[in-house]
Amino acid sequence: MATSANERLADEAIHHALDLHAYSNGVVRRLLALLARTDARLFTQLQIALGTLDPESFTVQRLELLLQSVRRLNAEVYAQFSEALTADLRDLAGTEAQYHAELFRAVLPVQLNVASVAQDQVYAAAMSRPMQGRLLKEWAASIEGDRMTRIRDNLRQGYVEGKTTAQMVTELRGTRAKGYSDGIIEIDRRNAAAVVRTAVSHVAGTARDQFNRANIDLIKAEQWLATLDSRTSSICRLRDHKQYTPGDHKPIGHSLPWLAGPGRAHWQCRSCSAPITKSWEELGGLAGPDLSATERASMDGQVPAELDYGGWLAKQSAARQDEVLGPTRGALLRRGGMTLDKFANDKGVQLTLDQLRERNAAAFKRAGI
């Protein structure tokens, strides 16, 4: 159980990162469903347009004319996609700003003055700062244009190779039997999902930065916390638990640069950071003379001990373990003697409960399930 202020802040930072990951998955599902609903209309329109083009009289110019209506529909759906994502991110900016202020006020002694940051401040900062080299609105325009270019180029090649309209549309969209996941434009769905997840972590990271800057008088360092599993990037693995100065993010005791920061260091980055607050002695007169002995002890200014994700999860309550893993895996962790790495195969893919039971029948028996 976390006892010092910095231990509690690190503990909550990891848990909040998991919540953000779950939130981004929900946004991805909703926005990809929006694209999928429009795909049916787009490909019906495409099939009608192509049906009027005689393969014998095919030219690039004629194809471009026929694709105008399809291009308009594609632009409309990505405008809806961008509008929905922007609304979600604006709400997230406010939620994150409020979360950090409430967490500090819950963890630190009430005598300390915790500054808040405004939703508009966080949102404006996130939208004006490049995300993987481009602004968010530029990425939205890019994935719209890339999909239309992919459709156009594959149709050109299809006509040259003598394919039928039905063959070309199926190659582009995919088959119903496979949920349309085997089509050429599946890459555009994956790209859209990557933009959404990266945008969520970009806004969350910006909110964290803005809040820490507003409270720099309370913070002496920021600690990078990586989600350590088989999918962790080398960028984040190297920086896990490394400390940086607040505000300007200069390395402390090492030479690894901050880059864009945790959650923004690369596409779909899952890292976060935790503030290391000053001790009550380092705070000087800020904490006031009326801190209790317990409050002074909690404000020790010490850096929390290093824990990997499995170690962190093992320290959590049963309720939180079940929240993260699900009740069956939670029971296997607590009573079945299983460690976190046993829940996935050697490629890091989570095993189903049936697969787990087949491989670890004794653990299920020990857990009483």
Short mmCIF file of C-alpha atoms in Angstrom, two decimals:
data_model
loop_
_atom_site.label_atom_id
_atom_site.label_comp_id
_atom_site.label_asym_id
_atom_site.label_seq_id
_atom_site.Cartn_x
_atom_site.Cartn_y
_atom_site.Cartn_z
CA MET A 1 0.00 0.00 0.00
CA ALA A 2 1.36 3.41 -1.00
CA THR A 3 2.08 5.59 2.04
CA SER A 4 4.10 8.66 1.01
CA ALA A 5 2.69 11.35 -1.22
CA ASN A 6 5.07 10.45 -4.03
CA GLU A 7 4.25 6.75 -3.79
CA ARG A 8 0.55 7.55 -4.04
CA LEU A 9 1.11 9.86 -7.01
CA ALA A 10 3.13 7.19 -8.86
CA ASP A 11 0.52 4.55 -8.01
CA GLU A 12 -2.32 6.69 -9.33
CA ALA A 13 -0.35 7.69 -12.44
CA ILE A 14 -0.06 4.05 -13.52
CA HIS A 15 -3.71 3.33 -12.80
CA HIS A 16 -4.80 6.46 -14.65
CA ALA A 17 -2.70 5.45 -17.66
CA LEU A 18 -4.67 2.18 -17.79
CA ASP A 19 -7.93 4.14 -17.63
CA LEU A 20 -6.78 6.35 -20.50
CA HIS A 21 -5.91 3.29 -22.58
CA ALA A 22 -9.39 1.87 -22.00
CA TYR A 23 -10.92 5.25 -22.85
CA SER A 24 -8.96 5.51 -26.11
CA ASN A 25 -10.09 2.00 -27.08
CA GLY A 26 -13.69 3.11 -26.63
CA VAL A 27 -13.17 6.20 -28.79
CA VAL A 28 -11.51 4.05 -31.47
CA ARG A 29 -14.45 1.61 -31.55
CA ARG A 30 -16.97 4.42 -31.87
CA LEU A 31 -15.14 6.34 -34.58
CA LEU A 32 -14.29 3.24 -36.62
CA ALA A 33 -17.97 2.31 -36.47
CA LEU A 34 -18.73 5.73 -37.96
CA LEU A 35 -16.33 5.02 -40.85
CA ALA A 36 -17.78 1.52 -41.33
CA ARG A 37 -21.34 2.84 -41.60
CA THR A 38 -20.29 5.16 -44.41
CA ASP A 39 -18.24 2.50 -46.20
CA ALA A 40 -21.41 0.76 -47.35
CA ARG A 41 -22.65 3.97 -49.00
CA LEU A 42 -19.25 4.80 -50.43
CA PHE A 43 -18.73 1.44 -52.11
CA THR A 44 -22.29 1.31 -53.42
CA GLN A 45 -21.67 4.70 -54.98
CA LEU A 46 -18.32 3.54 -56.30
CA GLN A 47 -19.83 0.44 -57.90
CA ILE A 48 -22.53 2.54 -59.61
CA ALA A 49 -19.95 5.02 -60.92
CA LEU A 50 -17.64 2.32 -62.24
CA GLY A 51 -20.53 0.56 -63.91
CA THR A 52 -20.79 3.43 -66.38
CA LEU A 53 -17.15 3.16 -67.43
CA ASP A 54 -16.46 0.83 -70.37
CA PRO A 55 -13.11 -0.87 -69.76
CA GLU A 56 -12.29 -0.47 -73.43
CA SER A 57 -12.56 3.32 -73.17
CA PHE A 58 -10.81 3.65 -69.80
CA THR A 59 -8.64 6.71 -69.26
CA VAL A 60 -7.26 8.25 -66.10
CA GLN A 61 -9.20 11.43 -66.84
CA ARG A 62 -12.53 9.61 -67.18
CA LEU A 63 -11.92 7.71 -63.95
CA GLU A 64 -11.20 10.97 -62.11
CA LEU A 65 -14.52 12.42 -63.29
CA LEU A 66 -16.40 9.33 -62.12
CA LEU A 67 -14.71 9.43 -58.71
CA GLN A 68 -15.82 12.98 -57.91
CA SER A 69 -18.96 11.90 -56.03
CA VAL A 70 -17.01 9.22 -54.16
CA ARG A 71 -14.36 11.78 -53.25
CA ARG A 72 -17.02 14.12 -51.84
CA LEU A 73 -18.54 11.37 -49.72
CA ASN A 74 -15.10 10.34 -48.45
CA ALA A 75 -14.39 13.95 -47.45
CA GLU A 76 -17.74 14.19 -45.65
CA VAL A 77 -17.16 11.10 -43.52
CA TYR A 78 -13.68 12.17 -42.49
CA ALA A 79 -15.01 15.61 -41.63
CA GLN A 80 -17.48 13.85 -39.29
CA PHE A 81 -14.63 11.71 -37.94
CA SER A 82 -12.51 14.80 -37.25
CA GLU A 83 -15.41 16.69 -35.66
CA ALA A 84 -16.27 13.78 -33.34
CA LEU A 85 -12.63 13.26 -32.35
CA THR A 86 -12.13 16.97 -31.71
CA ALA A 87 -15.19 17.07 -29.44
CA ASP A 88 -13.91 14.07 -27.48
CA LEU A 89 -10.47 15.64 -27.09
CA ARG A 90 -11.90 18.94 -25.90
CA ASP A 91 -13.87 17.09 -23.20
CA LEU A 92 -10.78 15.05 -22.34
CA ALA A 93 -8.73 18.24 -21.89
CA GLY A 94 -11.15 19.42 -19.22
CA THR A 95 -11.41 16.04 -17.54
CA GLU A 96 -7.63 15.63 -17.35
CA ALA A 97 -7.08 19.14 -16.01
CA GLN A 98 -9.64 18.51 -13.27
CA TYR A 99 -8.23 15.05 -12.50
CA HIS A 100 -4.70 16.29 -11.78
CA ALA A 101 -5.91 19.12 -9.54
CA GLU A 102 -8.23 16.83 -7.57
CA LEU A 103 -5.49 14.19 -7.19
CA PHE A 104 -2.98 16.69 -5.81
CA ARG A 105 -5.54 18.08 -3.39
CA ALA A 106 -6.38 14.57 -2.20
CA VAL A 107 -2.76 13.51 -1.75
CA LEU A 108 -1.00 16.65 -0.50
CA PRO A 109 -1.66 18.41 2.80
CA VAL A 110 -4.53 20.89 2.58
CA GLN A 111 -2.19 23.69 3.67
CA LEU A 112 -0.54 23.62 0.24
CA ASN A 113 -2.01 25.77 -2.50
CA VAL A 114 -2.65 23.67 -5.63
CA ALA A 115 -3.14 25.65 -8.85
CA SER A 116 -5.64 24.51 -11.48
CA VAL A 117 -5.42 24.81 -15.25
CA ALA A 118 -8.37 25.57 -17.51
CA GLN A 119 -9.84 23.24 -20.13
CA ASP A 120 -9.37 25.83 -22.89
CA GLN A 121 -5.73 26.31 -21.91
CA VAL A 122 -5.00 22.59 -22.18
CA TYR A 123 -6.96 22.12 -25.40
CA ALA A 124 -5.36 25.12 -27.13
CA ALA A 125 -1.88 23.94 -26.15
CA ALA A 126 -2.55 20.41 -27.43
CA MET A 127 -4.01 21.57 -30.74
CA SER A 128 -1.18 24.02 -31.41
CA ARG A 129 1.58 21.51 -30.65
CA PRO A 130 2.62 19.02 -33.39
CA MET A 131 1.75 15.38 -32.77
CA GLN A 132 4.33 13.14 -34.44
CA GLY A 133 5.33 16.00 -36.72
CA ARG A 134 1.91 17.34 -37.68
CA LEU A 135 -1.00 19.12 -36.07
CA LEU A 136 -4.04 16.95 -35.38
CA LYS A 137 -6.09 18.65 -38.12
CA GLU A 138 -3.29 17.87 -40.58
CA TRP A 139 -3.33 14.19 -39.63
CA ALA A 140 -7.11 14.07 -40.15
CA ALA A 141 -6.72 15.58 -43.62
CA SER A 142 -3.87 13.17 -44.35
CA ILE A 143 -5.79 9.97 -43.60
CA GLU A 144 -8.72 11.23 -45.69
CA GLY A 145 -6.45 11.94 -48.66
CA ASP A 146 -4.48 8.72 -48.25
CA ARG A 147 -7.62 6.58 -48.43
CA MET A 148 -8.85 8.28 -51.58
CA THR A 149 -5.42 7.96 -53.19
CA ARG A 150 -5.35 4.26 -52.32
CA ILE A 151 -8.79 3.74 -53.87
CA ARG A 152 -7.84 5.66 -57.03
CA ASP A 153 -4.49 3.91 -57.55
CA ASN A 154 -5.94 0.42 -57.07
CA LEU A 155 -8.74 1.14 -59.53
CA ARG A 156 -6.24 2.35 -62.11
CA GLN A 157 -4.22 -0.83 -61.71
CA GLY A 158 -7.37 -2.95 -61.76
CA TYR A 159 -8.47 -1.56 -65.12
CA VAL A 160 -5.01 -2.12 -66.57
CA GLU A 161 -5.13 -5.75 -65.38
CA GLY A 162 -8.62 -6.28 -66.80
CA LYS A 163 -10.40 -6.88 -63.49
CA THR A 164 -14.16 -6.59 -63.19
CA THR A 165 -15.86 -3.86 -61.14
CA ALA A 166 -16.93 -6.44 -58.55
CA GLN A 167 -13.38 -7.76 -58.20
CA MET A 168 -11.93 -4.29 -57.71
CA VAL A 169 -14.54 -3.26 -55.14
CA THR A 170 -14.07 -6.51 -53.20
CA GLU A 171 -10.29 -6.08 -53.18
CA LEU A 172 -10.68 -2.56 -51.86
CA ARG A 173 -13.40 -3.17 -49.27
CA GLY A 174 -12.73 -6.77 -48.28
CA THR A 175 -15.19 -9.62 -47.81
CA ARG A 176 -18.19 -9.80 -45.52
CA ALA A 177 -17.02 -13.25 -44.32
CA LYS A 178 -13.98 -11.60 -42.73
CA GLY A 179 -15.78 -8.51 -41.49
CA TYR A 180 -14.23 -6.45 -44.31
CA SER A 181 -10.89 -6.66 -42.51
CA ASP A 182 -9.13 -8.20 -45.54
CA GLY A 183 -9.57 -5.25 -47.88
CA ILE A 184 -6.89 -2.88 -49.08
CA ILE A 185 -8.42 0.02 -47.15
CA GLU A 186 -8.05 -1.85 -43.85
CA ILE A 187 -4.75 -0.01 -43.55
CA ASP A 188 -6.70 3.26 -43.43
CA ARG A 189 -8.79 1.97 -40.53
CA ARG A 190 -5.61 1.02 -38.68
CA ASN A 191 -4.14 4.44 -39.43
CA ALA A 192 -7.28 6.15 -38.12
CA ALA A 193 -7.12 4.06 -34.93
CA ALA A 194 -3.46 5.01 -34.46
CA VAL A 195 -4.28 8.71 -34.87
CA VAL A 196 -7.07 8.46 -32.27
CA ARG A 197 -4.96 6.64 -29.66
CA THR A 198 -2.02 8.97 -30.21
CA ALA A 199 -4.27 12.04 -30.00
CA VAL A 200 -5.73 10.88 -26.68
CA SER A 201 -2.28 10.38 -25.14
CA HIS A 202 -1.13 13.68 -26.70
CA VAL A 203 -3.92 15.64 -24.98
CA ALA A 204 -3.45 13.75 -21.70
CA GLY A 205 0.29 14.46 -21.77
CA THR A 206 -0.30 18.12 -22.54
CA ALA A 207 -2.72 18.40 -19.60
CA ARG A 208 -0.14 16.79 -17.32
CA ASP A 209 2.57 19.20 -18.52
CA GLN A 210 0.35 22.26 -18.14
CA PHE A 211 -0.66 21.26 -14.61
CA ASN A 212 2.90 20.50 -13.52
CA ARG A 213 4.12 23.86 -14.84
CA ALA A 214 1.36 25.62 -12.91
CA ASN A 215 2.52 23.85 -9.74
CA ILE A 216 6.26 23.91 -10.32
CA ASP A 217 6.80 25.36 -6.83
CA LEU A 218 5.61 22.00 -5.40
CA ILE A 219 7.46 19.67 -7.79
CA LYS A 220 11.17 18.94 -7.95
CA ALA A 221 11.19 16.28 -10.71
CA GLU A 222 9.05 14.32 -13.13
CA GLN A 223 9.57 10.58 -13.44
CA TRP A 224 8.95 8.70 -16.70
CA LEU A 225 6.83 5.57 -16.16
CA ALA A 226 6.66 3.06 -19.00
CA THR A 227 4.15 0.25 -19.41
CA LEU A 228 6.62 -2.64 -19.43
CA ASP A 229 5.39 -5.56 -21.51
CA SER A 230 6.20 -7.23 -24.83
CA ARG A 231 4.92 -4.19 -26.76
CA THR A 232 6.98 -1.56 -24.94
CA SER A 233 9.13 0.46 -27.33
CA SER A 234 12.87 0.75 -26.82
CA ILE A 235 12.36 4.52 -26.47
CA CYS A 236 10.17 4.08 -23.39
CA ARG A 237 11.92 1.04 -21.96
CA LEU A 238 15.20 3.00 -21.78
CA ARG A 239 13.51 5.94 -20.05
CA ASP A 240 11.47 3.99 -17.52
CA HIS A 241 11.86 5.60 -14.05
CA LYS A 242 14.29 8.20 -15.39
CA GLN A 243 13.85 11.65 -13.82
CA TYR A 244 13.64 15.06 -15.49
CA THR A 245 13.46 18.61 -14.20
CA PRO A 246 9.91 20.01 -14.11
CA GLY A 247 8.98 22.50 -16.80
CA ASP A 248 12.05 22.35 -19.03
CA HIS A 249 12.50 18.55 -18.75
CA LYS A 250 16.28 18.33 -18.55
CA PRO A 251 17.67 14.87 -17.67
CA ILE A 252 18.60 14.29 -14.02
CA GLY A 253 21.49 11.88 -13.55
CA HIS A 254 21.40 10.58 -17.12
CA SER A 255 21.59 11.86 -20.71
CA LEU A 256 18.40 10.59 -22.34
CA PRO A 257 16.38 13.51 -23.75
CA TRP A 258 12.71 13.97 -22.89
CA LEU A 259 11.76 14.03 -26.61
CA ALA A 260 8.05 14.89 -26.85
CA GLY A 261 7.47 13.36 -23.42
CA PRO A 262 5.71 10.24 -22.12
CA GLY A 263 2.52 9.48 -24.00
CA ARG A 264 3.84 11.44 -26.99
CA ALA A 265 7.27 9.91 -27.63
CA HIS A 266 6.02 7.81 -30.55
CA TRP A 267 2.82 6.57 -32.15
CA GLN A 268 0.38 5.03 -29.65
CA CYS A 269 2.78 5.66 -26.76
CA ARG A 270 1.39 4.31 -23.47
CA SER A 271 3.95 5.82 -21.08
CA CYS A 272 3.00 8.39 -18.46
CA SER A 273 4.88 10.39 -15.85
CA ALA A 274 4.52 10.98 -12.14
CA PRO A 275 5.56 14.15 -10.31
CA ILE A 276 8.12 13.91 -7.52
CA THR A 277 7.00 16.50 -5.00
CA LYS A 278 9.35 18.37 -2.71
CA SER A 279 9.74 17.37 0.90
CA TRP A 280 8.20 19.60 3.54
CA GLU A 281 11.69 20.89 4.35
CA GLU A 282 12.30 21.74 0.68
CA LEU A 283 8.97 23.52 0.53
CA GLY A 284 10.17 25.92 3.20
CA GLY A 285 7.37 28.21 4.25
CA LEU A 286 4.90 26.97 1.61
CA ALA A 287 3.61 24.12 3.76
CA GLY A 288 3.13 26.29 6.83
CA PRO A 289 4.08 25.45 10.41
CA ASP A 290 0.92 23.49 11.24
CA LEU A 291 1.63 20.24 9.39
CA SER A 292 0.98 17.16 11.52
CA ALA A 293 3.70 14.56 12.02
CA THR A 294 1.89 12.21 9.65
CA GLU A 295 1.64 14.88 6.96
CA ARG A 296 5.32 15.72 7.32
CA ALA A 297 6.22 12.05 7.03
CA SER A 298 4.12 11.69 3.86
CA MET A 299 5.91 14.68 2.33
CA ASP A 300 9.36 13.05 2.47
CA GLY A 301 10.34 14.04 -1.07
CA GLN A 302 11.66 10.54 -1.73
CA VAL A 303 11.50 8.87 -5.15
CA PRO A 304 9.22 5.80 -5.09
CA ALA A 305 10.94 2.43 -5.43
CA GLU A 306 11.12 1.11 -8.97
CA LEU A 307 8.35 -1.31 -9.88
CA ASP A 308 7.54 -2.97 -13.17
CA TYR A 309 3.91 -3.35 -14.18
CA GLY A 310 3.61 -6.82 -12.66
CA GLY A 311 5.04 -5.61 -9.37
CA TRP A 312 2.70 -2.63 -9.33
CA LEU A 313 -0.33 -4.82 -10.02
CA ALA A 314 0.64 -7.30 -7.29
CA LYS A 315 0.49 -4.45 -4.73
CA GLN A 316 -3.02 -3.35 -5.69
CA SER A 317 -6.27 -4.23 -3.96
CA ALA A 318 -8.29 -7.21 -5.16
CA ALA A 319 -10.92 -4.82 -6.55
CA ARG A 320 -8.36 -2.93 -8.61
CA GLN A 321 -6.72 -6.15 -9.84
CA ASP A 322 -10.13 -7.39 -10.98
CA GLU A 323 -10.78 -4.06 -12.66
CA VAL A 324 -7.56 -4.38 -14.66
CA LEU A 325 -7.52 -8.12 -15.35
CA GLY A 326 -11.10 -9.25 -14.94
CA PRO A 327 -12.30 -11.32 -11.95
CA THR A 328 -11.05 -14.71 -13.19
CA ARG A 329 -7.53 -13.56 -14.00
CA GLY A 330 -7.52 -11.55 -10.77
CA ALA A 331 -8.26 -14.71 -8.79
CA LEU A 332 -5.55 -16.60 -10.68
CA LEU A 333 -3.07 -13.87 -9.78
CA ARG A 334 -4.00 -13.84 -6.07
CA ARG A 335 -4.81 -17.46 -5.33
CA GLY A 336 -3.67 -19.48 -8.32
CA GLY A 337 0.01 -18.64 -8.07
CA MET A 338 0.14 -17.26 -11.61
CA THR A 339 2.29 -14.29 -12.56
CA LEU A 340 1.31 -11.63 -15.06
CA ASP A 341 3.56 -12.98 -17.84
CA LYS A 342 1.63 -16.29 -17.81
CA PHE A 343 -1.51 -14.54 -19.07
CA ALA A 344 0.03 -14.05 -22.54
CA ASN A 345 1.84 -16.21 -25.08
CA ASP A 346 5.46 -15.70 -26.11
CA LYS A 347 4.39 -13.02 -28.59
CA GLY A 348 2.64 -10.96 -25.93
CA VAL A 349 -0.90 -11.80 -27.10
CA GLN A 350 -3.32 -12.30 -24.20
CA LEU A 351 -4.55 -15.88 -23.90
CA THR A 352 -8.26 -16.61 -23.60
CA LEU A 353 -9.59 -18.11 -20.37
CA ASP A 354 -10.02 -21.48 -22.12
CA GLN A 355 -6.39 -21.38 -23.25
CA LEU A 356 -5.27 -20.43 -19.76
CA ARG A 357 -7.27 -23.32 -18.25
CA GLU A 358 -5.75 -25.75 -20.74
CA ARG A 359 -2.21 -24.62 -19.93
CA ASN A 360 -2.62 -24.01 -16.19
CA ALA A 361 -5.30 -26.34 -14.86
CA ALA A 362 -3.58 -26.56 -11.47
CA ALA A 363 -3.71 -22.78 -11.06
CA PHE A 364 -7.46 -22.76 -11.68
CA LYS A 365 -7.84 -25.51 -9.07
CA ARG A 366 -5.78 -23.57 -6.51
CA ALA A 367 -7.86 -20.47 -7.18
CA GLY A 368 -11.09 -22.45 -6.71
CA ILE A 369 -12.46 -21.60 -10.17
#
